[in-house]
């Protein structure tokens, strides 16, 4: 099985799965061709749901949403923390949901949940989210629609998501709030002075610090649990996240950085 990450033209990740009857020489030739000729970063993994990149990446997004709601964070706060301070692209959680398409992400999550083992940690965060269901019903499917978690037009007269209940705290104001959480500012300062941004965002007792500790704790533990089921090499998981999701560091590199 060859799984090229989309968009194939720009994303380097190729997840390569050896079949039961596939000779090692065939896999080696495929890996060599994709590396030398196509410039792909080849990661070998087992034939399991979501392979490596999506198994960890989609779980991370779902945990981010779950913890943002639990810790009473806004969309902007969550993305500011689960973005550059963690070495993740600035789209963060909700911005990436909008970019991919909220309705498409719901299908991806449901598909993974339907084929993962009952005891997998994905299930508690992969269930139906009433807030997202209401958004899709109202036509807020992300960048391809009339907006999603973020308005397409910051000067729009109406809020994109007139929701209430558990998701109310996530709603940004009419115009996007560009004020960074203190933890994100400290992380940026640490990066500029060659410090460790992860230490900055998990320090403290406020909602933002708790959010970061919980997200990192759950995501890094989940990644570790996939060895050796999905791959025997932690390096493969790190490479998959860097090549497929543009993370600056993989989960195990983050563990080393935190200490």
PDB file of C-alpha atoms in Angstrom:
ATOM      1  CA  UNK A   1       0.000   0.000   0.000  1.00  0.00           C
ATOM      2  CA  UNK A   2       1.261   3.477  -0.876  1.00  0.00           C
ATOM      3  CA  UNK A   3      -0.461   6.350   0.928  1.00  0.00           C
ATOM      4  CA  UNK A   4       0.582   9.757  -0.391  1.00  0.00           C
ATOM      5  CA  UNK A   5      -0.416  12.681   1.792  1.00  0.00           C
ATOM      6  CA  UNK A   6      -2.576  15.377   0.165  1.00  0.00           C
ATOM      7  CA  UNK A   7      -1.928  17.659  -1.533  1.00  0.00           C
ATOM      8  CA  UNK A   8       0.541  15.222  -3.110  1.00  0.00           C
ATOM      9  CA  UNK A   9       2.308  17.970  -5.019  1.00  0.00           C
ATOM     10  CA  UNK A  10       3.327  19.759  -1.828  1.00  0.00           C
ATOM     11  CA  UNK A  11       3.301  17.234   1.013  1.00  0.00           C
ATOM     12  CA  UNK A  12       6.356  15.003   1.259  1.00  0.00           C
ATOM     13  CA  UNK A  13       4.952  12.157   3.335  1.00  0.00           C
ATOM     14  CA  UNK A  14       4.545   8.723   1.785  1.00  0.00           C
ATOM     15  CA  UNK A  15       3.381   5.967   4.114  1.00  0.00           C
ATOM     16  CA  UNK A  16       4.504   2.618   2.750  1.00  0.00           C
ATOM     17  CA  UNK A  17       2.904  -0.626   3.915  1.00  0.00           C
ATOM     18  CA  UNK A  18       4.311  -4.037   3.129  1.00  0.00           C
ATOM     19  CA  UNK A  19       1.753  -6.664   2.179  1.00  0.00           C
ATOM     20  CA  UNK A  20       1.879 -10.195   3.533  1.00  0.00           C
ATOM     21  CA  UNK A  21       3.172 -11.532   0.207  1.00  0.00           C
ATOM     22  CA  UNK A  22       5.277  -8.533  -0.817  1.00  0.00           C
ATOM     23  CA  UNK A  23       8.982  -9.209  -1.179  1.00  0.00           C
ATOM     24  CA  UNK A  24      11.354  -6.946   0.709  1.00  0.00           C
ATOM     25  CA  UNK A  25      13.121  -6.062  -2.538  1.00  0.00           C
ATOM     26  CA  UNK A  26       9.898  -4.598  -3.959  1.00  0.00           C
ATOM     27  CA  UNK A  27       9.386  -2.396  -0.909  1.00  0.00           C
ATOM     28  CA  UNK A  28      13.019  -1.299  -1.052  1.00  0.00           C
ATOM     29  CA  UNK A  29      12.728  -0.343  -4.737  1.00  0.00           C
ATOM     30  CA  UNK A  30       9.500   1.578  -4.107  1.00  0.00           C
ATOM     31  CA  UNK A  31      11.061   3.449  -1.220  1.00  0.00           C
ATOM     32  CA  UNK A  32      14.185   4.250  -3.212  1.00  0.00           C
ATOM     33  CA  UNK A  33      12.233   5.523  -6.249  1.00  0.00           C
ATOM     34  CA  UNK A  34       9.954   7.733  -4.176  1.00  0.00           C
ATOM     35  CA  UNK A  35      12.913   9.093  -2.255  1.00  0.00           C
ATOM     36  CA  UNK A  36      15.327   9.781  -5.113  1.00  0.00           C
ATOM     37  CA  UNK A  37      12.970  10.572  -8.008  1.00  0.00           C
ATOM     38  CA  UNK A  38       9.865  12.035  -6.347  1.00  0.00           C
ATOM     39  CA  UNK A  39      11.571  13.578  -3.334  1.00  0.00           C
ATOM     40  CA  UNK A  40       9.216  11.927  -0.861  1.00  0.00           C
ATOM     41  CA  UNK A  41       9.927  11.201   2.763  1.00  0.00           C
ATOM     42  CA  UNK A  42       9.144   7.511   3.081  1.00  0.00           C
ATOM     43  CA  UNK A  43       7.814   6.134   6.352  1.00  0.00           C
ATOM     44  CA  UNK A  44       7.158   2.413   6.677  1.00  0.00           C
ATOM     45  CA  UNK A  45       4.260   1.341   8.852  1.00  0.00           C
ATOM     46  CA  UNK A  46       1.755  -1.445   9.453  1.00  0.00           C
ATOM     47  CA  UNK A  47      -1.643  -1.732   7.781  1.00  0.00           C
ATOM     48  CA  UNK A  48      -3.674  -0.224  10.615  1.00  0.00           C
ATOM     49  CA  UNK A  49      -6.476   2.409  10.629  1.00  0.00           C
ATOM     50  CA  UNK A  50      -5.182   5.846   9.676  1.00  0.00           C
ATOM     51  CA  UNK A  51      -1.648   4.479   9.300  1.00  0.00           C
ATOM     52  CA  UNK A  52       0.679   6.868  11.184  1.00  0.00           C
ATOM     53  CA  UNK A  53       0.074  10.488  10.222  1.00  0.00           C
ATOM     54  CA  UNK A  54      -3.701  10.591  10.380  1.00  0.00           C
ATOM     55  CA  UNK A  55      -3.870   8.306  13.406  1.00  0.00           C
ATOM     56  CA  UNK A  56      -1.873  10.799  15.477  1.00  0.00           C
ATOM     57  CA  UNK A  57      -2.821  14.008  13.655  1.00  0.00           C
ATOM     58  CA  UNK A  58      -6.597  13.587  13.758  1.00  0.00           C
ATOM     59  CA  UNK A  59      -6.407  12.447  17.383  1.00  0.00           C
ATOM     60  CA  UNK A  60      -4.438  15.600  18.220  1.00  0.00           C
ATOM     61  CA  UNK A  61      -7.092  17.808  16.598  1.00  0.00           C
ATOM     62  CA  UNK A  62      -9.904  16.075  18.463  1.00  0.00           C
ATOM     63  CA  UNK A  63      -8.079  16.318  21.779  1.00  0.00           C
ATOM     64  CA  UNK A  64      -7.453  20.010  21.100  1.00  0.00           C
ATOM     65  CA  UNK A  65     -11.160  20.682  20.615  1.00  0.00           C
ATOM     66  CA  UNK A  66     -12.083  18.593  23.651  1.00  0.00           C
ATOM     67  CA  UNK A  67      -9.601  20.352  25.939  1.00  0.00           C
ATOM     68  CA  UNK A  68     -10.451  23.818  24.600  1.00  0.00           C
ATOM     69  CA  UNK A  69     -14.055  23.269  25.607  1.00  0.00           C
ATOM     70  CA  UNK A  70     -13.130  21.737  28.967  1.00  0.00           C
ATOM     71  CA  UNK A  71     -10.811  24.636  29.826  1.00  0.00           C
ATOM     72  CA  UNK A  72     -13.122  27.405  28.606  1.00  0.00           C
ATOM     73  CA  UNK A  73     -10.765  28.680  25.896  1.00  0.00           C
ATOM     74  CA  UNK A  74     -11.757  30.696  22.848  1.00  0.00           C
ATOM     75  CA  UNK A  75     -10.970  29.578  19.318  1.00  0.00           C
ATOM     76  CA  UNK A  76      -8.189  32.130  19.092  1.00  0.00           C
ATOM     77  CA  UNK A  77      -6.613  31.167  22.406  1.00  0.00           C
ATOM     78  CA  UNK A  78      -6.579  27.466  21.545  1.00  0.00           C
ATOM     79  CA  UNK A  79      -5.034  28.045  18.121  1.00  0.00           C
ATOM     80  CA  UNK A  80      -2.472  30.494  19.508  1.00  0.00           C
ATOM     81  CA  UNK A  81      -1.329  27.816  21.971  1.00  0.00           C
ATOM     82  CA  UNK A  82      -1.702  24.664  19.889  1.00  0.00           C
ATOM     83  CA  UNK A  83       0.123  26.311  17.019  1.00  0.00           C
ATOM     84  CA  UNK A  84       3.555  27.853  16.872  1.00  0.00           C
ATOM     85  CA  UNK A  85       4.353  27.438  20.611  1.00  0.00           C
ATOM     86  CA  UNK A  86       4.007  23.677  20.126  1.00  0.00           C
ATOM     87  CA  UNK A  87       5.868  23.753  16.829  1.00  0.00           C
ATOM     88  CA  UNK A  88       2.642  23.190  14.895  1.00  0.00           C
ATOM     89  CA  UNK A  89       1.571  25.378  11.918  1.00  0.00           C
ATOM     90  CA  UNK A  90      -0.234  28.573  12.920  1.00  0.00           C
ATOM     91  CA  UNK A  91      -3.578  27.205  11.709  1.00  0.00           C
ATOM     92  CA  UNK A  92      -3.655  25.314  15.004  1.00  0.00           C
ATOM     93  CA  UNK A  93      -6.785  23.253  15.580  1.00  0.00           C
ATOM     94  CA  UNK A  94      -9.773  25.269  14.457  1.00  0.00           C
ATOM     95  CA  UNK A  95      -7.984  27.015  11.605  1.00  0.00           C
ATOM     96  CA  UNK A  96      -7.007  23.616  10.193  1.00  0.00           C
ATOM     97  CA  UNK A  97     -10.578  22.364  10.598  1.00  0.00           C
ATOM     98  CA  UNK A  98     -11.752  25.367   8.548  1.00  0.00           C
ATOM     99  CA  UNK A  99      -9.053  24.798   5.922  1.00  0.00           C
ATOM    100  CA  UNK A 100      -9.804  21.103   5.438  1.00  0.00           C
ATOM    101  CA  UNK A 101     -13.570  21.527   5.697  1.00  0.00           C
ATOM    102  CA  UNK A 102     -15.528  20.958   8.891  1.00  0.00           C
ATOM    103  CA  UNK A 103     -17.955  18.566   7.219  1.00  0.00           C
ATOM    104  CA  UNK A 104     -15.095  16.561   5.712  1.00  0.00           C
ATOM    105  CA  UNK A 105     -13.350  16.361   9.087  1.00  0.00           C
ATOM    106  CA  UNK A 106     -16.527  14.969  10.649  1.00  0.00           C
ATOM    107  CA  UNK A 107     -16.493  12.184   8.030  1.00  0.00           C
ATOM    108  CA  UNK A 108     -12.789  11.481   8.630  1.00  0.00           C
ATOM    109  CA  UNK A 109     -13.317  11.260  12.388  1.00  0.00           C
ATOM    110  CA  UNK A 110     -16.369   9.010  12.007  1.00  0.00           C
ATOM    111  CA  UNK A 111     -14.499   6.719   9.621  1.00  0.00           C
ATOM    112  CA  UNK A 112     -11.561   6.322  11.998  1.00  0.00           C
ATOM    113  CA  UNK A 113     -13.834   5.753  14.965  1.00  0.00           C
ATOM    114  CA  UNK A 114     -15.748   3.036  13.115  1.00  0.00           C
ATOM    115  CA  UNK A 115     -12.666   0.894  12.483  1.00  0.00           C
ATOM    116  CA  UNK A 116     -10.506   1.472  15.559  1.00  0.00           C
ATOM    117  CA  UNK A 117     -10.582  -1.098  18.401  1.00  0.00           C
ATOM    118  CA  UNK A 118     -13.139  -0.466  21.144  1.00  0.00           C
ATOM    119  CA  UNK A 119     -10.513   0.346  23.758  1.00  0.00           C
ATOM    120  CA  UNK A 120      -8.661   2.898  21.649  1.00  0.00           C
ATOM    121  CA  UNK A 121      -8.256   6.335  23.249  1.00  0.00           C
ATOM    122  CA  UNK A 122      -9.648   7.902  20.076  1.00  0.00           C
ATOM    123  CA  UNK A 123     -13.233   6.924  20.917  1.00  0.00           C
ATOM    124  CA  UNK A 124     -13.856   9.404  23.767  1.00  0.00           C
ATOM    125  CA  UNK A 125     -12.884  12.336  21.518  1.00  0.00           C
ATOM    126  CA  UNK A 126     -14.303  10.959  18.275  1.00  0.00           C
ATOM    127  CA  UNK A 127     -18.001  11.060  19.075  1.00  0.00           C
ATOM    128  CA  UNK A 128     -20.564  13.493  17.717  1.00  0.00           C
ATOM    129  CA  UNK A 129     -19.956  17.098  18.719  1.00  0.00           C
ATOM    130  CA  UNK A 130     -23.268  18.969  18.992  1.00  0.00           C
ATOM    131  CA  UNK A 131     -21.605  22.319  18.372  1.00  0.00           C
ATOM    132  CA  UNK A 132     -20.020  21.145  15.120  1.00  0.00           C
ATOM    133  CA  UNK A 133     -23.233  19.427  14.030  1.00  0.00           C
ATOM    134  CA  UNK A 134     -25.119  22.715  14.490  1.00  0.00           C
ATOM    135  CA  UNK A 135     -22.453  24.649  12.580  1.00  0.00           C
ATOM    136  CA  UNK A 136     -22.676  22.323   9.578  1.00  0.00           C
ATOM    137  CA  UNK A 137     -26.484  22.457   9.629  1.00  0.00           C
ATOM    138  CA  UNK A 138     -26.243  26.258   9.448  1.00  0.00           C
ATOM    139  CA  UNK A 139     -23.830  26.102   6.500  1.00  0.00           C
ATOM    140  CA  UNK A 140     -20.657  26.947   8.420  1.00  0.00           C
ATOM    141  CA  UNK A 141     -18.403  24.316   6.885  1.00  0.00           C
ATOM    142  CA  UNK A 142     -15.138  26.262   6.834  1.00  0.00           C
ATOM    143  CA  UNK A 143     -13.225  28.195   4.214  1.00  0.00           C
ATOM    144  CA  UNK A 144     -15.079  26.558   1.329  1.00  0.00           C
ATOM    145  CA  UNK A 145     -18.423  27.768   2.719  1.00  0.00           C
ATOM    146  CA  UNK A 146     -19.479  30.971   4.426  1.00  0.00           C
ATOM    147  CA  UNK A 147     -16.994  30.531   7.228  1.00  0.00           C
ATOM    148  CA  UNK A 148     -16.445  28.107  10.049  1.00  0.00           C
ATOM    149  CA  UNK A 149     -14.765  28.591  13.384  1.00  0.00           C
ATOM    150  CA  UNK A 150     -13.399  31.808  11.894  1.00  0.00           C
ATOM    151  CA  UNK A 151     -15.305  34.377   9.883  1.00  0.00           C
ATOM    152  CA  UNK A 152     -14.174  34.766   6.290  1.00  0.00           C
ATOM    153  CA  UNK A 153     -14.665  38.510   6.726  1.00  0.00           C
ATOM    154  CA  UNK A 154     -13.447  39.923  10.038  1.00  0.00           C
ATOM    155  CA  UNK A 155     -15.654  42.977   9.506  1.00  0.00           C
ATOM    156  CA  UNK A 156     -18.828  40.966   9.007  1.00  0.00           C
ATOM    157  CA  UNK A 157     -21.798  42.310  10.918  1.00  0.00           C
ATOM    158  CA  UNK A 158     -22.834  38.947  12.321  1.00  0.00           C
ATOM    159  CA  UNK A 159     -21.122  36.253  14.298  1.00  0.00           C
ATOM    160  CA  UNK A 160     -20.582  33.114  12.274  1.00  0.00           C
ATOM    161  CA  UNK A 161     -21.754  30.784  14.998  1.00  0.00           C
ATOM    162  CA  UNK A 162     -24.818  31.783  17.028  1.00  0.00           C
ATOM    163  CA  UNK A 163     -24.462  28.764  19.305  1.00  0.00           C
ATOM    164  CA  UNK A 164     -25.070  28.285  22.995  1.00  0.00           C
ATOM    165  CA  UNK A 165     -24.366  25.684  25.621  1.00  0.00           C
ATOM    166  CA  UNK A 166     -21.089  23.814  25.943  1.00  0.00           C
ATOM    167  CA  UNK A 167     -19.541  25.461  22.902  1.00  0.00           C
ATOM    168  CA  UNK A 168     -20.376  29.042  23.812  1.00  0.00           C
ATOM    169  CA  UNK A 169     -16.928  29.811  25.228  1.00  0.00           C
ATOM    170  CA  UNK A 170     -15.331  28.857  21.927  1.00  0.00           C
ATOM    171  CA  UNK A 171     -17.094  31.556  19.968  1.00  0.00           C
ATOM    172  CA  UNK A 172     -14.802  34.383  18.906  1.00  0.00           C
ATOM    173  CA  UNK A 173     -16.068  37.970  18.922  1.00  0.00           C
ATOM    174  CA  UNK A 174     -17.477  39.568  15.794  1.00  0.00           C
ATOM    175  CA  UNK A 175     -13.994  40.670  14.771  1.00  0.00           C
ATOM    176  CA  UNK A 176     -11.215  38.196  15.389  1.00  0.00           C
ATOM    177  CA  UNK A 177      -9.444  38.623  18.721  1.00  0.00           C
ATOM    178  CA  UNK A 178      -5.745  38.903  17.894  1.00  0.00           C
ATOM    179  CA  UNK A 179      -4.578  39.232  21.494  1.00  0.00           C
ATOM    180  CA  UNK A 180      -2.158  36.408  22.285  1.00  0.00           C
ATOM    181  CA  UNK A 181      -2.339  34.489  25.570  1.00  0.00           C
ATOM    182  CA  UNK A 182       0.543  35.261  27.931  1.00  0.00           C
ATOM    183  CA  UNK A 183       1.815  31.690  27.570  1.00  0.00           C
ATOM    184  CA  UNK A 184       2.089  32.089  23.794  1.00  0.00           C
ATOM    185  CA  UNK A 185       4.047  35.322  24.239  1.00  0.00           C
ATOM    186  CA  UNK A 186       6.411  33.636  26.702  1.00  0.00           C
ATOM    187  CA  UNK A 187       6.885  30.783  24.258  1.00  0.00           C
ATOM    188  CA  UNK A 188       7.773  33.213  21.469  1.00  0.00           C
ATOM    189  CA  UNK A 189      10.273  34.946  23.749  1.00  0.00           C
ATOM    190  CA  UNK A 190      11.803  31.588  24.673  1.00  0.00           C
ATOM    191  CA  UNK A 191      12.173  30.659  21.014  1.00  0.00           C
ATOM    192  CA  UNK A 192      13.865  33.976  20.260  1.00  0.00           C
ATOM    193  CA  UNK A 193      16.388  33.415  23.058  1.00  0.00           C
ATOM    194  CA  UNK A 194      16.960  29.726  22.228  1.00  0.00           C
ATOM    195  CA  UNK A 195      14.888  28.626  25.194  1.00  0.00           C
ATOM    196  CA  UNK A 196      12.302  25.843  25.269  1.00  0.00           C
ATOM    197  CA  UNK A 197       8.795  27.094  24.351  1.00  0.00           C
ATOM    198  CA  UNK A 198       7.133  23.909  25.582  1.00  0.00           C
ATOM    199  CA  UNK A 199       8.308  24.632  29.118  1.00  0.00           C
ATOM    200  CA  UNK A 200       6.674  28.064  28.956  1.00  0.00           C
ATOM    201  CA  UNK A 201       3.248  26.938  27.803  1.00  0.00           C
ATOM    202  CA  UNK A 202       2.874  24.156  30.373  1.00  0.00           C
ATOM    203  CA  UNK A 203       3.980  26.285  33.337  1.00  0.00           C
ATOM    204  CA  UNK A 204       1.292  27.905  35.468  1.00  0.00           C
ATOM    205  CA  UNK A 205      -2.144  27.156  36.867  1.00  0.00           C
ATOM    206  CA  UNK A 206      -4.386  29.121  34.521  1.00  0.00           C
ATOM    207  CA  UNK A 207      -6.730  27.664  31.906  1.00  0.00           C
ATOM    208  CA  UNK A 208      -4.184  28.096  29.103  1.00  0.00           C
ATOM    209  CA  UNK A 209      -1.445  26.181  30.931  1.00  0.00           C
ATOM    210  CA  UNK A 210      -3.868  23.409  31.889  1.00  0.00           C
ATOM    211  CA  UNK A 211      -4.998  23.193  28.274  1.00  0.00           C
ATOM    212  CA  UNK A 212      -1.410  22.805  27.052  1.00  0.00           C
ATOM    213  CA  UNK A 213      -0.501  20.218  29.682  1.00  0.00           C
ATOM    214  CA  UNK A 214      -3.583  18.149  28.956  1.00  0.00           C
ATOM    215  CA  UNK A 215      -3.217  18.319  25.178  1.00  0.00           C
ATOM    216  CA  UNK A 216       0.464  17.418  25.210  1.00  0.00           C
ATOM    217  CA  UNK A 217      -0.017  14.715  27.819  1.00  0.00           C
ATOM    218  CA  UNK A 218      -2.805  12.996  25.916  1.00  0.00           C
ATOM    219  CA  UNK A 219      -1.308  13.329  22.430  1.00  0.00           C
ATOM    220  CA  UNK A 220       2.204  12.253  23.390  1.00  0.00           C
ATOM    221  CA  UNK A 221       0.894   9.286  25.383  1.00  0.00           C
ATOM    222  CA  UNK A 222      -1.267   8.231  22.433  1.00  0.00           C
ATOM    223  CA  UNK A 223       1.671   8.395  20.038  1.00  0.00           C
ATOM    224  CA  UNK A 224       3.744   6.270  22.408  1.00  0.00           C
ATOM    225  CA  UNK A 225       0.942   3.698  22.629  1.00  0.00           C
ATOM    226  CA  UNK A 226       1.202   3.046  18.874  1.00  0.00           C
ATOM    227  CA  UNK A 227       4.621   1.423  19.253  1.00  0.00           C
ATOM    228  CA  UNK A 228       4.963  -1.392  18.223  1.00  0.00           C
ATOM    229  CA  UNK A 229       1.407  -1.876  16.861  1.00  0.00           C
ATOM    230  CA  UNK A 230       1.696   0.613  13.998  1.00  0.00           C
ATOM    231  CA  UNK A 231       5.474   0.850  13.756  1.00  0.00           C
ATOM    232  CA  UNK A 232       8.426  -0.491  15.685  1.00  0.00           C
ATOM    233  CA  UNK A 233      10.253   2.816  15.383  1.00  0.00           C
ATOM    234  CA  UNK A 234       9.330   5.986  17.315  1.00  0.00           C
ATOM    235  CA  UNK A 235      11.340   7.861  14.680  1.00  0.00           C
ATOM    236  CA  UNK A 236       8.780   6.847  12.051  1.00  0.00           C
ATOM    237  CA  UNK A 237       6.015   8.555  14.040  1.00  0.00           C
ATOM    238  CA  UNK A 238       8.118  11.695  14.416  1.00  0.00           C
ATOM    239  CA  UNK A 239       8.892  11.707  10.692  1.00  0.00           C
ATOM    240  CA  UNK A 240       5.241  11.173   9.754  1.00  0.00           C
ATOM    241  CA  UNK A 241       4.099  14.175  11.789  1.00  0.00           C
ATOM    242  CA  UNK A 242       6.846  16.419  10.441  1.00  0.00           C
ATOM    243  CA  UNK A 243       6.384  15.381   6.809  1.00  0.00           C
ATOM    244  CA  UNK A 244       2.585  15.039   6.796  1.00  0.00           C
ATOM    245  CA  UNK A 245       1.415  17.727   9.233  1.00  0.00           C
ATOM    246  CA  UNK A 246       4.389  20.114   9.093  1.00  0.00           C
ATOM    247  CA  UNK A 247       5.121  19.794  12.797  1.00  0.00           C
ATOM    248  CA  UNK A 248       8.567  21.111  13.656  1.00  0.00           C
ATOM    249  CA  UNK A 249       9.090  18.213  16.059  1.00  0.00           C
ATOM    250  CA  UNK A 250       7.490  14.835  16.345  1.00  0.00           C
ATOM    251  CA  UNK A 251       5.832  13.526  19.524  1.00  0.00           C
ATOM    252  CA  UNK A 252       8.927  11.724  20.800  1.00  0.00           C
ATOM    253  CA  UNK A 253      11.119  14.736  20.119  1.00  0.00           C
ATOM    254  CA  UNK A 254       8.640  16.783  22.158  1.00  0.00           C
ATOM    255  CA  UNK A 255       8.909  14.276  24.999  1.00  0.00           C
ATOM    256  CA  UNK A 256      12.692  14.659  24.948  1.00  0.00           C
ATOM    257  CA  UNK A 257      12.369  18.457  24.907  1.00  0.00           C
ATOM    258  CA  UNK A 258      10.006  18.539  27.881  1.00  0.00           C
ATOM    259  CA  UNK A 259      12.253  16.145  29.800  1.00  0.00           C
TER     260      UNK A 259
END
